[in-house]
Amino acid sequence: MRKNLNVILAYSIMMGLIILVGIFQSWNVALSIFNLCLISAVMTMGANIQWGYAGLINFGIMGYAALGGLAAVLISVDPVQEAWRAGGFDILMCLWLIIVMVLAIRFILKNFEKSKFRTYGIAAIIVAGIVIIRITAEPGIEAIESVNPAKTGFLGGFGLPIIFSWIVGAFFAGGLAFIVGKVALGLRADYLAIATLLISEIVIAIIKHEDWLTRGVKNVIGLKRPAPYEVNLQTTEWFINLVEKFNSGKLALISNLADRQAALNQMVIEGSSIFVKLCYSGLFLVVVIILLILTQKALYSPWGRMMRAIRDNEEAANAMGKNVVKQHLLIFILGSAIVGIAGAMLVTQDGLFTPGSYRPMRYTFLIWVMVIVGGSGNNFGAILGGFVVWFLWIEAAPIALFLINFFTAGMSDTHVLKIHLIESVPYFRYLMMGLGLLLIMRYRPKGILPEKIEIK
Amino acid sequence: MDFLNAIILLLNYIFVPALTYGSQLALGAIFVTLIYGILRFANFATGDMMSFGTMVTILFTWYFQSIGISLGVLPTALIAIPFAILFMIIYMLFIDKFVFKYYRVSKSPPVQLAMVSIGVMFVTQAVVRIIIGPSDRRFFDGEKFIIKAREFKEMTGLNEGLALKSTQVITIFVTIVLVSLLFWFLNKTKTGKSMKAYSDNEDLALLSGIDPKRIVMITWIIAGILATIGGALYGLDKSFKPFTYFNNMLPIFAAAIVGGIGNPFGAFLGGYVIAFSEIFLTYAYKKFFMYVLPESMEPDSLVQLLSTDYKFAVSFSILVIVLLYRPSGIFKGKVL
């Protein structure tokens, strides 16, 4: 109990802050912050596994999150039959061609010795393959994109419940991580960072511009939900009764029957959106707890000890007979898969997929700030980092506004400087993040909750 | 005649724009490579430092415009740049003193310095947006074109015009001057040589009496000059928007690594490699083939290898290929 005191204290303060937001702003805001904190926490856990356990830098978080989001679309949207009829055959042909191409390259790699000839052969296969694939795909893609472009214009998905996409998203992200890991893991740390950052940009470029698959920048809206819809809730008997019961004290004060009914309606509308958010919170909390248990178990298992050994001294671990390359690849895939889950969760919560919104600032660097601030190598720290940083990211604007008003209290409201500062309030969040990161790196380099190695 | 038309077409749409864009990237790439070679970390704040320098240039330009100073046909920004450089150097040295120095003295691993540079990136980005706002700004004044496409057509009687923007000429000219000065400084002067020695082998350089503090200071000063000029030229040619500058960091990194990181000459050429391949691969060659091929063989499609949406992706793919097959870059930089 004693040694976990700081963990409990930190989490209680965090929860207290969110509850304060609930009391002073609104419960709706507080819950949406809480939900996004949970999603951020999942992302942070993914990054923390890679960085904290194994010392691998992954600046491609954005790409994996976007792939998770893509999974949510592909799983939950109903298939567009017309588009499949129009161009499905061409797309399937292309898939076959890609598989054939990969198999051919593998065959060459296995059966021929390394030589200039082999390298050129592979390059020729890739170039020819891309040309053939483009020729095959073009009519199909055009046909698909012209099917009712305002509403669909893409192949759609499988029409399954969106919850499944959380697992599928993990597989998507893990698959990409396998390829990236094979390519880039041999690089030195900062090169790995740059390479993963650029690869994630390529992924985003593909998702943004392959309209037949993702609708691109036209966005996919109205995804299915794992939670009930507000509109349906507002007309459900038991829900109205529940709201009435909760607010019976307040309602009893209103004597006029019509007024009371109006007040109740208002409460039902508010309550429905809170209820939906609570449903999401529950789902996300389950994911976070499951992941936390798994990662904690892994951290203290022989495997976790081996990962730390590899992190702290690669050569020594290698000399002890540990396969460093394989373990690095494994942990790279695991961490990215967790980020993929978070990406799918995010799209599930928003109910829409907007490829244009994936930017490295928000999805890569912010997550890294979370990991560093929270405490790398410590799962509780990582989750806390997700909470603290996301909370500040949202609440930075109100805080900045308060500070500006405080410090410029002497100026008149029409003063140029004051107006300019108030207009630029949204950008103070970057300042806060940057200063926070710099201060933490300088004075508490291990984060708020530093890594603790317990030998059991 | 058709052949000449085809060449002018390529010059107008590929060669001149790519040379301009490549120069802008090259300046940024040399900045990255110098920081990497001498201070030994990947500076993720590159794009935002450039945008900071551009912002100061814009502020000075506005000031000069308001008091009525101008260069006539040339953009006013050219007078503003030296003042902006001074300001930028102070900013760089300030950041170094209060942020990077601590980690350098305590010999932190490069990864930690890269993380710190992310903090600097956030702060710089915030400062730029708070001061000048996130919107798109043009600060170009003076004569826009040296040769207009229409004038060129009338002059030569060709079907294709060659438009030459003054910003393009200024960019290329300034880059050549600046880069030659820089290479002269690095290769011929004593300070430059000691910088190279410090980059090659720190311990040996210290042993032979090179003052590390001075080397670091000069590196930041050069970095400030490169960041301001590179950023201001990009802003003059296109427009200034903080978010674009942040994004430009990525092709700049690609250029520095493709050229061989730690090697300024490689970075210089790397900028052009990236710029030319981006534009070569995404240009639609339909018109070119219409001029070159006989009428019966004219293509129906656009003859575009990749759609322009994948412009950035091209440079990143080149980077990945280079990292795979020649990790030290085309021109042999530091071995990874």
mmCIF file of C-alpha atoms in Angstrom, chain B residues 4-20 145 147-150 152-153 159-165 168 279 283 287:
data_model
loop_
_atom_site.group_PDB
_atom_site.id
_atom_site.type_symbol
_atom_site.label_atom_id
_atom_site.label_comp_id
_atom_site.label_asym_id
_atom_site.label_seq_id
_atom_site.Cartn_x
_atom_site.Cartn_y
_atom_site.Cartn_z
ATOM 1 C CA LEU B 4 11.660 22.776 -78.998
ATOM 2 C CA ASN B 5 8.116 23.145 -77.716
ATOM 3 C CA ALA B 6 8.486 19.904 -75.786
ATOM 4 C CA ILE B 7 11.706 21.078 -74.199
ATOM 5 C CA ILE B 8 10.226 24.431 -73.192
ATOM 6 C CA LEU B 9 7.251 22.562 -71.728
ATOM 7 C CA LEU B 10 9.525 20.453 -69.568
ATOM 8 C CA LEU B 11 11.586 23.475 -68.564
ATOM 9 C CA ASN B 12 8.509 25.407 -67.576
ATOM 10 C CA TYR B 13 6.662 22.733 -65.661
ATOM 11 C CA ILE B 14 9.418 20.487 -64.347
ATOM 12 C CA PHE B 15 12.881 21.935 -64.418
ATOM 13 C CA VAL B 16 12.399 25.457 -63.060
ATOM 14 C CA PRO B 17 9.875 24.575 -60.340
ATOM 15 C CA ALA B 18 11.930 21.564 -59.264
ATOM 16 C CA LEU B 19 15.113 23.603 -59.141
ATOM 17 C CA THR B 20 13.402 26.216 -56.977
ATOM 18 C CA PHE B 145 7.537 37.899 -63.314
ATOM 19 C CA ILE B 147 9.488 36.691 -68.257
ATOM 20 C CA LYS B 148 5.771 36.147 -68.673
ATOM 21 C CA ALA B 149 4.564 33.121 -70.594
ATOM 22 C CA ARG B 150 2.775 35.297 -73.124
ATOM 23 C CA PHE B 152 7.954 34.497 -74.218
ATOM 24 C CA LYS B 153 5.577 33.096 -76.792
ATOM 25 C CA ASN B 159 3.406 27.445 -78.788
ATOM 26 C CA GLU B 160 4.663 26.865 -75.267
ATOM 27 C CA GLY B 161 5.522 29.702 -72.942
ATOM 28 C CA LEU B 162 8.266 29.799 -70.379
ATOM 29 C CA ALA B 163 7.231 31.796 -67.329
ATOM 30 C CA LEU B 164 10.030 32.806 -65.029
ATOM 31 C CA LYS B 165 8.911 34.134 -61.669
ATOM 32 C CA GLN B 168 12.323 31.504 -58.583
ATOM 33 C CA ILE B 279 7.938 16.423 -59.747
ATOM 34 C CA TYR B 283 3.861 15.233 -63.776
ATOM 35 C CA LYS B 287 1.282 17.190 -73.681
#
